XYZ file of C-alpha atoms in Angstrom:
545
model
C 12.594 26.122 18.359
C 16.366 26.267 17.683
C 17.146 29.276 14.626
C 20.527 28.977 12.626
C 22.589 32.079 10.983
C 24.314 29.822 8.634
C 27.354 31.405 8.028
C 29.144 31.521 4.469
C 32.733 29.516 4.629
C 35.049 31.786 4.498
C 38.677 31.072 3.004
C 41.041 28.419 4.060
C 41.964 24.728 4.075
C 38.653 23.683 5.695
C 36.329 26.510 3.375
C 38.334 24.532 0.304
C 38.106 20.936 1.656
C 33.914 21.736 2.134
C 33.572 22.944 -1.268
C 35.824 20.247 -2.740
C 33.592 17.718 -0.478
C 30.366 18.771 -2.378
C 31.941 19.082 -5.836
C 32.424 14.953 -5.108
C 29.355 14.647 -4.397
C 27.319 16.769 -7.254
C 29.764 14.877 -9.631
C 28.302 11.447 -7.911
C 24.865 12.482 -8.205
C 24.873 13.409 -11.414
C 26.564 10.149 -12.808
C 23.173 8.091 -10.429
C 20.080 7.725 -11.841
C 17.493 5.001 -10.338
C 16.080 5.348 -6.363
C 18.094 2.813 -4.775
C 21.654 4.150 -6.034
C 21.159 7.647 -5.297
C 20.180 6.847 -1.780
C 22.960 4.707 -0.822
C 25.254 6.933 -2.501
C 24.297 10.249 -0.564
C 24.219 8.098 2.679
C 27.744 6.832 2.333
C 28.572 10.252 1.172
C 27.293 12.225 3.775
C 28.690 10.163 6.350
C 32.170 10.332 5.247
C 31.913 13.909 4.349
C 30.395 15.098 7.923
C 32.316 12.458 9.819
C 29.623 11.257 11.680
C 28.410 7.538 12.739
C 25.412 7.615 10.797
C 23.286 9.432 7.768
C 19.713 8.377 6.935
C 17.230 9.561 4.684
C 13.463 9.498 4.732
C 11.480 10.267 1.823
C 7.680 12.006 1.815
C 4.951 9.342 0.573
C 2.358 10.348 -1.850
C -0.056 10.943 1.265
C 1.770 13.965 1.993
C 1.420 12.565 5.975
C 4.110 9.961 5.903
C 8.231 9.742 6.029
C 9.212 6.255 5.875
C 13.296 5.536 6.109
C 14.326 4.379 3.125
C 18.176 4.618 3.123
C 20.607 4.515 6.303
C 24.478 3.952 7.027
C 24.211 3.253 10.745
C 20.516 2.030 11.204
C 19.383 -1.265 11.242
C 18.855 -2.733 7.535
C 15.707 -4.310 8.503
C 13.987 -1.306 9.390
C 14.527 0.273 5.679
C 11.243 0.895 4.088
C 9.433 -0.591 7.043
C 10.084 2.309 9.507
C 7.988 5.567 9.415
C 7.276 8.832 10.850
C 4.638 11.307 10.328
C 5.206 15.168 9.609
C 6.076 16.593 12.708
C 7.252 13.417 14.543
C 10.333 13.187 15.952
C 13.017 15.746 15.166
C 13.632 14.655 11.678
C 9.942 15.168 10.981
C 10.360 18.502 12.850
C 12.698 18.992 10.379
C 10.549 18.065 7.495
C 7.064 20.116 9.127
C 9.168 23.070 9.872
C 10.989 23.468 6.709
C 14.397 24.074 8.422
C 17.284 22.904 9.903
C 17.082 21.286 13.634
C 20.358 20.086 15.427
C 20.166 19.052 19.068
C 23.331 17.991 21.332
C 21.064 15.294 23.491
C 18.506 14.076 21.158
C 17.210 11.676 23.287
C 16.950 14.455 25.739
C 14.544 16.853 23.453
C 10.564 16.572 23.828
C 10.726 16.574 20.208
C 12.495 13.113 19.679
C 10.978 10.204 19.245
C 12.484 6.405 19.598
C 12.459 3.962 17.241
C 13.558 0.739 18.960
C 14.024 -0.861 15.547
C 16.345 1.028 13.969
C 18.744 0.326 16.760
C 19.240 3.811 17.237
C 19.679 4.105 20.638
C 22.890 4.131 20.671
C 23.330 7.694 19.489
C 23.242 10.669 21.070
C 23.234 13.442 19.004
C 21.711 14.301 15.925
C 21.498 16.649 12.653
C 18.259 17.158 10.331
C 17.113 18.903 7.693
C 14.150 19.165 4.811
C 14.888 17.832 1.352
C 13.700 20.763 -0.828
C 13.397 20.798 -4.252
C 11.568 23.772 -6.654
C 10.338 24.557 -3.321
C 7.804 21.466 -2.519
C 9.410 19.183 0.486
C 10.085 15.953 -0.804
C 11.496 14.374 2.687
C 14.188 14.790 5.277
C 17.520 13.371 6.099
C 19.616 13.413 9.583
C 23.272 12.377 10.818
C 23.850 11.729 14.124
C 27.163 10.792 16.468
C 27.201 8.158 18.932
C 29.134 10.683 20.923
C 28.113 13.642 22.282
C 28.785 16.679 19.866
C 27.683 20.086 19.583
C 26.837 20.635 15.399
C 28.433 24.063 14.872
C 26.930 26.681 11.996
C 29.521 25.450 9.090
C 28.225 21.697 9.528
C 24.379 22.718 9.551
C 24.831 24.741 6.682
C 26.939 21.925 5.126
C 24.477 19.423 5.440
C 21.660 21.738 4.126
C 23.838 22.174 1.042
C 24.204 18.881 0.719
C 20.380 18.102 1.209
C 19.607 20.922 -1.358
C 21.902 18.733 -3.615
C 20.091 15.258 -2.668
C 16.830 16.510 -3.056
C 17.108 17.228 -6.916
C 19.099 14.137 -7.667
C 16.145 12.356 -5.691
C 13.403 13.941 -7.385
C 14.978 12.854 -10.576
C 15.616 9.495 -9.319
C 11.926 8.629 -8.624
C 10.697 10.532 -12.085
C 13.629 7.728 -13.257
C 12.272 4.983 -12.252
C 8.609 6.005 -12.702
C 9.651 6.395 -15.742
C 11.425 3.233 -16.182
C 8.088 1.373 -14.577
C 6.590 2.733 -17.283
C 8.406 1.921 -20.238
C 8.291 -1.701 -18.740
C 4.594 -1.883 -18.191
C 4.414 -0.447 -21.975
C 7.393 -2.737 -24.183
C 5.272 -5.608 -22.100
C 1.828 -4.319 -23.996
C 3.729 -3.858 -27.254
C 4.862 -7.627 -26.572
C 1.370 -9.366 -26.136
C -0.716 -6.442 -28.054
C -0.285 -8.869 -31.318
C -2.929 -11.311 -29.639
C -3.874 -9.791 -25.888
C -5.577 -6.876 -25.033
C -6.430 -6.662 -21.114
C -8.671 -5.066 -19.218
C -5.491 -3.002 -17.722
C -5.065 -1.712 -21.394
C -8.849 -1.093 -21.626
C -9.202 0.993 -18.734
C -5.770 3.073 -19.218
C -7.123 3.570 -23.209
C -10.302 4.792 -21.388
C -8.433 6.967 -19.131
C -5.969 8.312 -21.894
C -9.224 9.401 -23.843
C -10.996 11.357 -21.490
C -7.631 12.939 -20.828
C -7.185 14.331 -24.439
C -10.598 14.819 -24.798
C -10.774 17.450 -21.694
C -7.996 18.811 -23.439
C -9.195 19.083 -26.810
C -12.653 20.374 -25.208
C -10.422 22.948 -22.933
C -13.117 21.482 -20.581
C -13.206 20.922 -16.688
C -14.279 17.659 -15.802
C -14.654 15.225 -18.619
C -16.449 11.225 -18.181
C -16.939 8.257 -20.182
C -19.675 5.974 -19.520
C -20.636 2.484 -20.641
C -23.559 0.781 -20.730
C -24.313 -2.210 -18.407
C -27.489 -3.835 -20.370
C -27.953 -6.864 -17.420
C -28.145 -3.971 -14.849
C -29.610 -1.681 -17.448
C -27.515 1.178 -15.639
C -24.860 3.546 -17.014
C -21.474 2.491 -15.485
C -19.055 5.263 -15.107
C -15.523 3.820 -16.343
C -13.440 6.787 -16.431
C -13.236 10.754 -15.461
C -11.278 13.248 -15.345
C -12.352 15.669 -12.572
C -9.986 17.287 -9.597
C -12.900 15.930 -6.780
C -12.948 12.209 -6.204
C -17.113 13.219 -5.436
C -17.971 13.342 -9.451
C -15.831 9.807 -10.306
C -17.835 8.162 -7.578
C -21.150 9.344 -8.519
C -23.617 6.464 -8.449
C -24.854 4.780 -11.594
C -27.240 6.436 -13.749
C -30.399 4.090 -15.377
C -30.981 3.722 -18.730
C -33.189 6.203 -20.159
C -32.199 9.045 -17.124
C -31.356 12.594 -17.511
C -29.187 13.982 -20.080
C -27.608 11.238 -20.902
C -30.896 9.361 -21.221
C -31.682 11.833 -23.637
C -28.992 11.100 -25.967
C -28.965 7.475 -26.025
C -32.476 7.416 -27.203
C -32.071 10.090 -29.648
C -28.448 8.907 -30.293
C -27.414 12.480 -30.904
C -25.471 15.187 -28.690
C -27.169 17.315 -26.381
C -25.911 20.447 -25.089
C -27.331 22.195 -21.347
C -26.419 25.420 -21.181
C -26.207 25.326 -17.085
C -26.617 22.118 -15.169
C -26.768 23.576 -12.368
C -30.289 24.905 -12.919
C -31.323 22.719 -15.721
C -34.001 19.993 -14.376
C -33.114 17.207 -16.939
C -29.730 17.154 -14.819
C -29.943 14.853 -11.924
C -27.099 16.013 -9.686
C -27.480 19.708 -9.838
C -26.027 20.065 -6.145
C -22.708 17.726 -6.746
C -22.617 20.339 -10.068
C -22.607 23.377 -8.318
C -19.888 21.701 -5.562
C -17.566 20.479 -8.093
C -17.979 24.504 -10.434
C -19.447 22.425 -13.587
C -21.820 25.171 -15.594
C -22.306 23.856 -19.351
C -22.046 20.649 -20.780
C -21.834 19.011 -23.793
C -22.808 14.882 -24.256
C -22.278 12.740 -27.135
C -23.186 9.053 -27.897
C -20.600 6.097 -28.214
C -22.138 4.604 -31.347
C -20.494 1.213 -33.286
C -22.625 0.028 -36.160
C -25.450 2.194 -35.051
C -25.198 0.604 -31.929
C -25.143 3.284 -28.806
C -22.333 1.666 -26.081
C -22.706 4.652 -23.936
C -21.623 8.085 -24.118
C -18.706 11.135 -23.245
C -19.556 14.294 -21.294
C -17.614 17.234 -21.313
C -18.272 20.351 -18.503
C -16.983 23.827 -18.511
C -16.235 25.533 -15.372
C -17.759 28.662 -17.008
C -20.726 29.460 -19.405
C -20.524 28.592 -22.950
C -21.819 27.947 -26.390
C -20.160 24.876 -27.635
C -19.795 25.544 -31.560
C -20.993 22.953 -34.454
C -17.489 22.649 -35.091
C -16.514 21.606 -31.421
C -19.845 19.290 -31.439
C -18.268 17.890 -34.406
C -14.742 17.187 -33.085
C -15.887 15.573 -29.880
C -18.354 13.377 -31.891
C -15.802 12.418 -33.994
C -13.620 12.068 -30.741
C -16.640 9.760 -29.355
C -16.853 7.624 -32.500
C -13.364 6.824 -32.788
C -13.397 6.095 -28.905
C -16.286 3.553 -29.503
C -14.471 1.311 -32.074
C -11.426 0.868 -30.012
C -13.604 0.134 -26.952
C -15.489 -2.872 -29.152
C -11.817 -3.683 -30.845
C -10.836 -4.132 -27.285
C -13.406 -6.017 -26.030
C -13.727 -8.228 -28.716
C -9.569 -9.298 -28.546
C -10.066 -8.922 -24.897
C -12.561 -11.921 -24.667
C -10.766 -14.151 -26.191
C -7.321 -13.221 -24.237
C -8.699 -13.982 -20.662
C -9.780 -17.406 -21.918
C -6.515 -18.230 -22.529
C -5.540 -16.661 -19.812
C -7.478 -17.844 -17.283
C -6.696 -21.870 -19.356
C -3.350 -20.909 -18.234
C -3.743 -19.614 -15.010
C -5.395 -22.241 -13.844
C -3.406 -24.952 -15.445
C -0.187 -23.606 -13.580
C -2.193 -23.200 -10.294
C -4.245 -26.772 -10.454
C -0.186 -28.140 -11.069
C 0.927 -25.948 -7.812
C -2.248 -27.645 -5.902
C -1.074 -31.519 -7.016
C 2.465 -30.624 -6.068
C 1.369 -29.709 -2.267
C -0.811 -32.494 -2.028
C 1.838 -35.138 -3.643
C 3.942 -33.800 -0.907
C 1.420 -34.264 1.986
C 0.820 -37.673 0.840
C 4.285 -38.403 0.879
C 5.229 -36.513 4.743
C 6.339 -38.725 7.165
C 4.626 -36.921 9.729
C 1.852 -38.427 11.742
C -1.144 -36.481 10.710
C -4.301 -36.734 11.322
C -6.355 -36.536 7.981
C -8.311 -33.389 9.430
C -5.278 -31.563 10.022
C -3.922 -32.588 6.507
C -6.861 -31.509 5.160
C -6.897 -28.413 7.041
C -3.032 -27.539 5.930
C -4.049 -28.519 2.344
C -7.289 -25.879 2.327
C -4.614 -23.049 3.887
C -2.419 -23.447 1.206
C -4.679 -23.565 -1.732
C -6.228 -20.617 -0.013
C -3.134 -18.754 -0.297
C -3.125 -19.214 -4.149
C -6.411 -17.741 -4.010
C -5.697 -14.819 -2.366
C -3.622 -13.897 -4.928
C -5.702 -14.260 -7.925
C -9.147 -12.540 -5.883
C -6.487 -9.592 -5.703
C -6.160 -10.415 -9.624
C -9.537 -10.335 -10.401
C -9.770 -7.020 -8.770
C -7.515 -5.632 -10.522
C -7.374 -6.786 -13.625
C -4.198 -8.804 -15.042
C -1.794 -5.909 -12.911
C 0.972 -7.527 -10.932
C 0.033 -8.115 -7.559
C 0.172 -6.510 -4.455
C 1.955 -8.936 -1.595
C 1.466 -7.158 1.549
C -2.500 -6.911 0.624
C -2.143 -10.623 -0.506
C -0.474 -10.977 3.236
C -3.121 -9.335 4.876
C -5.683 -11.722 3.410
C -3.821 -14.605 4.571
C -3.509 -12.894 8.053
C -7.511 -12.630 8.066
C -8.099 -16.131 7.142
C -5.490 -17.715 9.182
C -7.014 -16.094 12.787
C -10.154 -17.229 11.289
C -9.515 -20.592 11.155
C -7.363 -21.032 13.971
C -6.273 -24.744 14.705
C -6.304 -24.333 18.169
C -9.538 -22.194 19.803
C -7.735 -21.876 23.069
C -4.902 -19.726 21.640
C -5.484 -16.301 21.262
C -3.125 -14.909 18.390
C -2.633 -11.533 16.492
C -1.326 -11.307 13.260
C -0.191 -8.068 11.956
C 1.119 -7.292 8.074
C 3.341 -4.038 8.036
C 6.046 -2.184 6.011
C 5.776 -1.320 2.191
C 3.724 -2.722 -0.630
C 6.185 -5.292 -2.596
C 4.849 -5.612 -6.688
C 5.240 -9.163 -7.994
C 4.480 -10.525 -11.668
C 1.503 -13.090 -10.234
C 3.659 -16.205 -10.408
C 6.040 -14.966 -8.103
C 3.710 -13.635 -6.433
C 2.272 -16.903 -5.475
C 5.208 -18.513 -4.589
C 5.609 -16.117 -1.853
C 2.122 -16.164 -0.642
C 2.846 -19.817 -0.101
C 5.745 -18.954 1.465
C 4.482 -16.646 4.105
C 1.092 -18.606 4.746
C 3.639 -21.813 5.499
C 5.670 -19.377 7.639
C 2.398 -18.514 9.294
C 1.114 -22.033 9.721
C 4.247 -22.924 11.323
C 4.257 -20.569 13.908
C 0.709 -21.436 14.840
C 1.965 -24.996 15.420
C 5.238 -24.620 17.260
C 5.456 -21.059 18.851
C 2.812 -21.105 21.320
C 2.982 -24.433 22.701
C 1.784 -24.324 26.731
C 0.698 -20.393 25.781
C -2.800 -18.949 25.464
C -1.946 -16.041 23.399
C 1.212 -14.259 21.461
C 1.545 -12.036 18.231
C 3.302 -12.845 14.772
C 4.440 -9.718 12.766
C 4.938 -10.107 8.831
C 7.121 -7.434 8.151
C 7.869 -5.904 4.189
C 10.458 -3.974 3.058
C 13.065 -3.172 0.414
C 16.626 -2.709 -0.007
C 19.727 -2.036 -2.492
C 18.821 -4.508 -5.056
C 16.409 -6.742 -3.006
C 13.145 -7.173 -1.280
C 13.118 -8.357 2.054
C 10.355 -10.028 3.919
C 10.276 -10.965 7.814
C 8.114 -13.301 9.954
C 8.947 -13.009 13.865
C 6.754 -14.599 16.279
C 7.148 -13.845 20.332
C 6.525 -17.841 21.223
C 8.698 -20.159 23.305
C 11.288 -20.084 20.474
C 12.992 -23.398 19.420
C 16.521 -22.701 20.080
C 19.109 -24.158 18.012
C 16.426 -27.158 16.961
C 14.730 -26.583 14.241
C 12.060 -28.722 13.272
C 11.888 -30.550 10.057
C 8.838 -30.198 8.858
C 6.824 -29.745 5.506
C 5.724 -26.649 5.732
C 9.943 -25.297 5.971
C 10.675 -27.764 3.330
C 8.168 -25.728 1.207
C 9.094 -22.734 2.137
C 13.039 -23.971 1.423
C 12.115 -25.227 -2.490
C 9.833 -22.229 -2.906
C 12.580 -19.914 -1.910
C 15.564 -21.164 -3.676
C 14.042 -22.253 -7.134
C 11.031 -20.114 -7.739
C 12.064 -16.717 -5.838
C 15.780 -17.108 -6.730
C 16.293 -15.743 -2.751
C 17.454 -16.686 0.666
C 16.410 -18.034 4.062
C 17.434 -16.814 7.200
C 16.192 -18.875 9.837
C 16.889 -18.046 14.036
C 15.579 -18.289 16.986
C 15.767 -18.430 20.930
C 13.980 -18.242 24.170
C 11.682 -15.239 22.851
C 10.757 -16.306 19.671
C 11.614 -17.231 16.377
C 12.193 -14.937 13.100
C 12.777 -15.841 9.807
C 13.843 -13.807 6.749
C 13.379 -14.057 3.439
C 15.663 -11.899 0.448
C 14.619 -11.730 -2.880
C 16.553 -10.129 -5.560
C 14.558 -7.331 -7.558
C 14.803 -8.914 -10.424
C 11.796 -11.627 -9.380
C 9.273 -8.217 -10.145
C 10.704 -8.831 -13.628
């Protein structure tokens, strides 16, 4: 393991042109504030600074496992957010593991390096890394490297650990930014619609923002809230706050069990001074795993009417006072009413949401057909059929990841994977043998947009099924995600026969052209040759809008 003595500058032209180099670029940082800025910025930055070929930066995903590139000077662009290493892997996740600086004449040459053909990286030889570091918590890594040989002397390690100490707080503050930002967006569109909608997202983040405060207010532990499911006649739980995933996936409770059995037929609190040894308390074990000693449960009563109830659990004995059994009441109470408030707006919103929904989706479906009807092509009316059933099942995909998850925007690289899964399932050909695999980042879209891309990628998909693998028995198609400055970029490569500089007219790319252009407000990038065909698709950010 190569150790540094990072040396202090001392005086003279190149101690004043290094601290004049990082004054630029603290007064750069601080004048950035969203993701994609700061990133490009210390990239550019760094590179000019350390006169080197090329500066990347990887960034630690909430897994705590997983690096994935997200900026880079001399990389390949498609590999940004697509690309990943794990802690430990590679040098730069050395770096990252290790907590320190690792510089290496001959990368290539190191056991510790690892290739990654598509970044186009080969071409370098050697390379510079270091943690990002901020308040002491790693947060990711970021390397230069020269496409010549080049030994990194003390100065330029410590120079681009300065620098990194630097990045890391402007990063930190860039992702708190545009949390932040995601935030306020997700709220001034609730403030919008709140007048006559109120979704089930809104419903379960109240529920959530209660049992927050209300652990608070209790000083308490864990804290749940659970409703009432009368056609299962089981007690659903809908939200907790507890550090163990174990207590929010506890199974349901029936009616008329344990404690809170108790007090939804008396419709009164109940306190337990230990559930750990009380025997009205049905999960005495997960209690004494997750430390919960005394607990204190109160009804959710509207109009006399119990809806379910909120638990409280202190990690320690205790007497809960009549004044604290009165403020969580109260607590409950108020919870109740906005829960029935909700529901009540909240049934007749997804009428007219789903009236609308379906109106815009039943329009999509007429469009497609119209244009089968109307292709030139000699098809037979099984395979029109068959093309007509992919598509619509591409809308669906979409809204089943909608109906999971309430009226959130949607997830497109889970929406891919669906279509992935239903596409090798219903293969038009049983002789070929084909694997489909969705990579690269999660992309957000509003659920329009979201549609028009799922079309987009199942036509993509379609189309290489037809044309790739003609005279072949088996290949592999790779729908690749990612983002960039300003855009989101999506790739579909096939390894097929390729179809040189003729491209068919077809359809399915005529689709995928209209789809593009007028709904996403993007681009097309279509080539190909001997080995295959890839097409890419850039859509500006401002589609997630």
């Amino acid at each position: 393991m190569a150790e540094f003595e990072l040396p202090v500058p001392g005086s003279g032209a190149g101690a004043l042109q290094t601290v004049a180099s990082l004054r630029e670029i603290a007064q750069a940082l601080s004048a950035a504030w969203d993701l994609d800025t700061t990133l490009d910025l210390i990239t550019r930055r760094t590179t000019q600074v350390m006169l080197v070929d090329s500066c990347s930066i990887y960034l630690l995903e909430a897994d705590g496992e997983t690096l994935r590139l997200r900026a880079s000077t001399g990389l390949a662009r498609k590999a940004l957010g697509r690309v990943a290493l794990k802690m430990g892997e590679g040098l730069t996740g050395w770096a990252a593991q290790q907590n320190t600086p690792v510089a290496v004449r001959d990368a290539q040459a190191d056991p510790r390096f690892k290739l990654l053909p598509e970044t186009r990286e080969i071409g370098f030889h050697s390379l510079l890394a270091v943690p990002l570091v901020n308040r002491e918590r790693v947060i990711g890594a970021m390397n230069v490297q020269t496409a010549a040989f080049h030994n990194f002397a003390g100065d330029e390690v410590q120079l681009l650990s300065l620098i990194g100490d630097l990045a890391a707080g402007a990063l930190d503050r860039a992702i708190l930014y545009d949390n932040m930002n995601r935030q306020i967006a997700e709220l001034t569109t609730l403030a919008k619609v709140s007048e006559t909608v109120t979704s089930p997202l809104y419903l379960d983040e109240m529920l959530d923002l209660v049992v927050e405060m209300a652990a608070r207010v209790m000083d308490a532990a864990v804290c749940s809230l659970q409703l009432i499911d009368q056609e299962r006649g089981e007690l659903i739980m809908k939200s907790a706050r507890s550090p163990s995933q174990a207590y929010r996936a506890r199974p349901a409770l029936k009616i008329g069990e344990g404690i809170a059995g108790l007090v939804i037929r008396d419709r009164k609190p109940v306190t337990v001074a230990d559930v750990r040894t009380d025997p009205r308390y049905h999960l005495s074990r997960m209690a004494r795993q997750e430390g919960m000693v005394s607990m204190l449960s109160v009804p959710l009563m509207v109009h006399e009417r119990v809806i379910g109830v909120l638990n409280c659990y202190t990690e320690r004995p205790h007497q809960f006072s009549p004044e604290q059994i009165a403020l969580f009441s109260t607590f409950a109470n108020q919870t109740a009413l906005a829960i029935e408030n909700a529901r009540l707006v909240t049934n007749a919103a997804v009428v007219r949401e789903m009236h609308h929904r379906i109106k815009n989706n039943l329009q999509t479906v007429a469009m497609l057909l119209r244009l089968q009807a109307g292709d030139g092509q000699s098809l037979t009316a099984r395979d029109a059929l068959h093309l007509s059933i992919s598509r619509i099942q591409s809308i669906a995909a979409v809204h089943e990841v909608l109906a999971q998850e309430g009226f959130r925007s949607v997830n497109v690289k889970e929406v891919a994977e669906r279509i992935a899964r239903l596409t090798a399932q219903n293969m038009l050909r049983p002789d070929l043998e084909v694997e489909i695999a969705v990579e690269g980042e999660a992309i957000i879209l509003p659920s329009q947009a979201a549609t028009s891309l799922a079309l987009v990628i199942n036509e993509l998909l379609q189309n290489s099924l037809e044309h790739a693998f003609a005279g072949l028995d088996r290949g592999s198609v790779r729908i690749s995600m990612g983002r960039g400055p300003g855009e989101f970029v999506v790739e579909v490569c096939d390894d097929g026969v390729g179809l040189g500089a003729a491209r068919p007219a077809s359809l399915g790319l005529e689709i995928v052209e209209t789809l593009v252009r007028e709904d996403l407000r993007g681009k097309l990038e279509f080539s190909a040759d001997a080995v295959g065909t890839r097409v890419v698709i850039r859509l500006p950010r401002s589609v997630e809008r």
